[in-house]
Amino acid sequence: MSFKHLPLLGAAEIIGALGLSPEQTAAAADMAHRVAQSAWRRRGPRKSGQSYEEFAATVSDCAWLTMFEFGALLALGRRREALLLADASRVVHQAARTAARK
């Protein structure tokens, strides 16, 4: 488990709000890092020279917390809510990218 890139105050709020155990917290942190590593492996040619640490440092706090909450919901057995969170996150990030291009 690594909290290296997770915003600690935000993670603490999620831990408290969901009532996570230490094991569930560890699983959620691991999930956040696995998702980030997956994104790093699929990065485009523009970012292909970045190490994982460089890439992880550019991930927004909001994205880290979303990935952490996704993992927390899965650790709690709340798969449907986790998938809804992931879908909502994709929609919001896609809308932000579209707005940034205009």
Coordinates of N, CA and C in Angstrom, one line a residue:
M1 N 0.8 -1.2 0.0 CA 0.0 0.0 0.0 C 0.9 1.2 0.0
S2 N 0.5 2.2 -0.8 CA 1.3 3.4 -0.9 C 0.4 4.6 -1.0
F3 N 0.6 5.5 -0.1 CA -0.2 6.8 -0.1 C 0.7 7.9 -0.7
K4 N 1.8 7.5 -1.4 CA 2.7 8.5 -1.9 C 2.1 9.6 -2.7
H5 N 1.2 9.3 -3.6 CA 0.6 10.3 -4.5 C -0.8 10.7 -4.0
L6 N -1.4 10.0 -3.1 CA -2.8 10.3 -2.7 C -2.8 11.6 -1.8
P7 N -3.7 12.5 -2.0 CA -3.9 13.6 -1.1 C -4.4 13.1 0.2
L8 N -3.7 13.2 1.2 CA -4.0 12.6 2.5 C -5.3 13.1 3.2
L9 N -5.5 14.4 3.1 CA -6.7 14.9 3.7 C -8.0 14.4 3.0
G10 N -7.9 14.4 1.7 CA -9.1 13.9 0.9 C -9.3 12.4 1.2
A11 N -8.1 11.6 1.2 CA -8.2 10.2 1.5 C -8.8 9.9 2.9
A12 N -8.4 10.7 3.8 CA -8.9 10.6 5.2 C -10.4 10.8 5.2
E13 N -10.9 11.8 4.5 CA -12.3 12.1 4.4 C -13.1 10.9 3.8
I14 N -12.6 10.3 2.8 CA -13.2 9.1 2.2 C -13.2 7.9 3.2
I15 N -12.1 7.7 3.8 CA -11.9 6.7 4.8 C -13.0 6.8 5.9
G16 N -13.1 8.0 6.4 CA -14.1 8.3 7.5 C -15.5 8.2 7.0
A17 N -15.8 8.7 5.8 CA -17.2 8.7 5.3 C -17.7 7.3 5.0
L18 N -16.8 6.5 4.5 CA -17.2 5.1 4.2 C -16.9 4.1 5.3
G19 N -16.2 4.6 6.4 CA -15.9 3.7 7.5 C -15.0 2.5 7.1
L20 N -13.9 2.8 6.4 CA -13.0 1.8 5.9 C -12.2 1.2 7.0
S21 N -12.0 -0.1 7.0 CA -11.0 -0.7 7.9 C -9.6 -0.5 7.3
P22 N -8.6 -0.8 8.1 CA -7.2 -0.7 7.6 C -7.0 -1.6 6.3
E23 N -7.6 -2.7 6.3 CA -7.4 -3.6 5.1 C -8.1 -3.0 3.9
Q24 N -9.3 -2.5 4.1 CA -10.0 -1.9 3.0 C -9.3 -0.6 2.5
T25 N -8.7 0.1 3.4 CA -8.0 1.3 3.0 C -6.8 0.9 2.2
A26 N -6.1 -0.1 2.6 CA -4.9 -0.6 1.8 C -5.3 -1.1 0.4
A27 N -6.5 -1.8 0.4 CA -6.9 -2.3 -0.9 C -7.3 -1.1 -1.8
A28 N -7.9 -0.1 -1.3 CA -8.3 1.1 -2.1 C -7.1 1.9 -2.6
A29 N -6.1 2.0 -1.7 CA -4.8 2.7 -2.2 C -4.1 1.9 -3.2
D30 N -4.1 0.5 -3.1 CA -3.5 -0.3 -4.1 C -4.2 -0.2 -5.4
M31 N -5.6 -0.2 -5.3 CA -6.4 0.0 -6.6 C -6.1 1.3 -7.3
A32 N -6.0 2.4 -6.5 CA -5.7 3.7 -7.1 C -4.3 3.6 -7.9
H33 N -3.3 3.0 -7.3 CA -2.1 2.9 -8.0 C -2.1 1.9 -9.1
R34 N -2.9 0.9 -9.1 CA -3.0 0.0 -10.2 C -3.6 0.7 -11.4
V35 N -4.7 1.5 -11.1 CA -5.3 2.2 -12.2 C -4.4 3.2 -12.8
A36 N -3.6 3.9 -12.0 CA -2.6 4.9 -12.5 C -1.5 4.2 -13.3
Q37 N -1.1 3.1 -12.8 CA -0.1 2.3 -13.6 C -0.6 1.8 -14.9
S38 N -1.9 1.4 -14.9 CA -2.5 1.0 -16.2 C -2.5 2.2 -17.2
A39 N -2.9 3.4 -16.7 CA -3.0 4.6 -17.5 C -1.6 4.9 -18.0
W40 N -0.6 4.8 -17.1 CA 0.8 5.1 -17.5 C 1.3 4.1 -18.7
R41 N 0.9 2.9 -18.6 CA 1.3 1.9 -19.6 C 0.6 2.2 -20.9
R42 N -0.5 2.8 -20.9 CA -1.3 3.2 -22.1 C -1.1 4.6 -22.6
R43 N -0.2 5.3 -22.0 CA 0.0 6.8 -22.3 C 0.3 6.9 -23.8
G44 N 0.0 8.1 -24.3 CA 0.3 8.4 -25.7 C 1.7 8.7 -25.9
P45 N 2.1 8.9 -27.2 CA 3.5 9.1 -27.6 C 4.0 10.4 -27.0
R46 N 3.2 11.4 -26.8 CA 3.6 12.6 -26.2 C 4.2 12.5 -24.8
K47 N 3.8 11.5 -24.1 CA 4.2 11.3 -22.7 C 5.0 10.0 -22.6
S48 N 5.4 9.4 -23.7 CA 6.1 8.1 -23.6 C 7.4 8.1 -22.9
G49 N 8.1 9.2 -22.8 CA 9.4 9.3 -22.2 C 9.3 9.4 -20.7
Q50 N 8.1 9.6 -20.1 CA 8.0 9.7 -18.7 C 8.1 8.4 -17.9
S51 N 8.8 8.5 -16.8 CA 8.7 7.3 -15.9 C 7.4 7.3 -15.2
Y52 N 7.1 6.2 -14.5 CA 5.8 6.1 -13.7 C 5.7 7.2 -12.7
E53 N 6.8 7.5 -12.0 CA 6.8 8.5 -11.0 C 6.5 9.9 -11.5
E54 N 7.1 10.2 -12.7 CA 6.9 11.5 -13.3 C 5.4 11.6 -13.8
F55 N 4.9 10.5 -14.3 CA 3.5 10.5 -14.7 C 2.6 10.6 -13.5
A56 N 2.8 9.8 -12.5 CA 2.0 9.9 -11.3 C 1.9 11.3 -10.7
A57 N 3.0 12.0 -10.7 CA 3.1 13.3 -10.2 C 2.2 14.3 -10.9
T58 N 1.9 14.0 -12.2 CA 1.1 14.9 -13.0 C -0.4 14.6 -12.9
V59 N -0.8 13.5 -12.2 CA -2.2 13.1 -12.1 C -2.8 14.1 -11.0
S60 N -3.9 14.6 -11.4 CA -4.6 15.6 -10.5 C -5.0 15.0 -9.1
D61 N -5.1 15.8 -8.1 CA -5.6 15.3 -6.8 C -7.0 14.7 -6.9
C62 N -7.8 15.4 -7.7 CA -9.2 14.9 -7.9 C -9.2 13.5 -8.5
A63 N -8.3 13.3 -9.5 CA -8.3 11.9 -10.1 C -7.8 10.9 -9.1
W64 N -6.7 11.2 -8.3 CA -6.3 10.3 -7.3 C -7.4 9.9 -6.4
L65 N -8.1 10.9 -5.9 CA -9.2 10.7 -4.9 C -10.3 9.9 -5.6
T66 N -10.6 10.1 -6.8 CA -11.7 9.3 -7.5 C -11.2 7.9 -7.6
M67 N -10.0 7.7 -8.0 CA -9.5 6.3 -8.1 C -9.5 5.6 -6.7
F68 N -9.1 6.3 -5.7 CA -9.1 5.8 -4.3 C -10.6 5.5 -3.9
E69 N -11.5 6.4 -4.1 CA -12.9 6.1 -3.8 C -13.4 4.9 -4.5
F70 N -13.1 4.8 -5.8 CA -13.5 3.6 -6.6 C -13.0 2.4 -6.0
G71 N -11.7 2.3 -5.6 CA -11.2 1.1 -4.9 C -11.8 0.9 -3.6
A72 N -12.2 1.9 -2.8 CA -12.8 1.8 -1.5 C -14.2 1.2 -1.7
L73 N -14.9 1.6 -2.7 CA -16.3 1.1 -2.9 C -16.2 -0.4 -3.3
L74 N -15.2 -0.7 -4.1 CA -15.0 -2.1 -4.5 C -14.7 -3.0 -3.2
A75 N -13.8 -2.4 -2.4 CA -13.4 -3.1 -1.2 C -14.6 -3.4 -0.2
L76 N -15.6 -2.5 -0.3 CA -16.8 -2.6 0.5 C -17.8 -3.5 -0.1
G77 N -17.5 -4.0 -1.3 CA -18.5 -4.8 -2.0 C -19.6 -4.0 -2.7
R78 N -19.4 -2.7 -2.9 CA -20.3 -1.8 -3.5 C -20.0 -1.6 -5.0
R79 N -20.0 -2.7 -5.8 CA -19.5 -2.6 -7.1 C -20.3 -1.7 -8.0
R80 N -21.6 -1.7 -7.9 CA -22.5 -0.9 -8.7 C -22.2 0.6 -8.5
E81 N -22.0 1.0 -7.2 CA -21.7 2.4 -6.9 C -20.3 2.8 -7.5
A82 N -19.4 1.8 -7.4 CA -18.0 2.1 -8.0 C -18.1 2.3 -9.5
L83 N -18.9 1.5 -10.2 CA -19.0 1.6 -11.6 C -19.7 2.9 -12.0
L84 N -20.7 3.3 -11.2 CA -21.4 4.6 -11.4 C -20.4 5.7 -11.2
L85 N -19.6 5.7 -10.2 CA -18.5 6.7 -10.0 C -17.6 6.7 -11.2
A86 N -17.2 5.6 -11.7 CA -16.2 5.5 -12.8 C -16.9 6.1 -14.1
D87 N -18.1 5.8 -14.3 CA -18.8 6.4 -15.5 C -19.0 7.9 -15.4
A88 N -19.4 8.3 -14.2 CA -19.5 9.8 -14.0 C -18.2 10.5 -14.2
S89 N -17.1 9.9 -13.7 CA -15.8 10.5 -13.8 C -15.4 10.6 -15.3
R90 N -15.7 9.6 -16.0 CA -15.3 9.6 -17.5 C -16.1 10.7 -18.2
V91 N -17.4 10.9 -17.9 CA -18.2 11.9 -18.5 C -17.7 13.3 -18.2
V92 N -17.4 13.5 -16.9 CA -16.9 14.8 -16.4 C -15.5 15.1 -17.1
H93 N -14.6 14.2 -17.1 CA -13.3 14.4 -17.7 C -13.4 14.6 -19.2
Q94 N -14.2 13.9 -19.9 CA -14.4 14.1 -21.3 C -15.0 15.4 -21.6
A95 N -15.9 15.9 -20.8 CA -16.5 17.2 -21.0 C -15.5 18.3 -20.8
A96 N -14.6 18.1 -19.8 CA -13.6 19.1 -19.5 C -12.6 19.1 -20.6
R97 N -12.2 18.0 -21.2 CA -11.3 18.0 -22.3 C -11.9 18.6 -23.6
T98 N -13.2 18.4 -23.8 CA -13.9 19.0 -24.9 C -13.9 20.5 -24.8
A99 N -14.2 21.0 -23.6 CA -14.3 22.4 -23.3 C -12.9 23.0 -23.4
A100 N -11.9 22.3 -23.1 CA -10.5 22.9 -23.2 C -10.1 23.1 -24.6
R101 N -10.6 22.2 -25.5 CA -10.2 22.3 -26.9 C -10.9 23.5 -27.6
K102 N -12.0 24.0 -27.1 CA -12.8 25.1 -27.7 C -12.1 26.4 -27.5

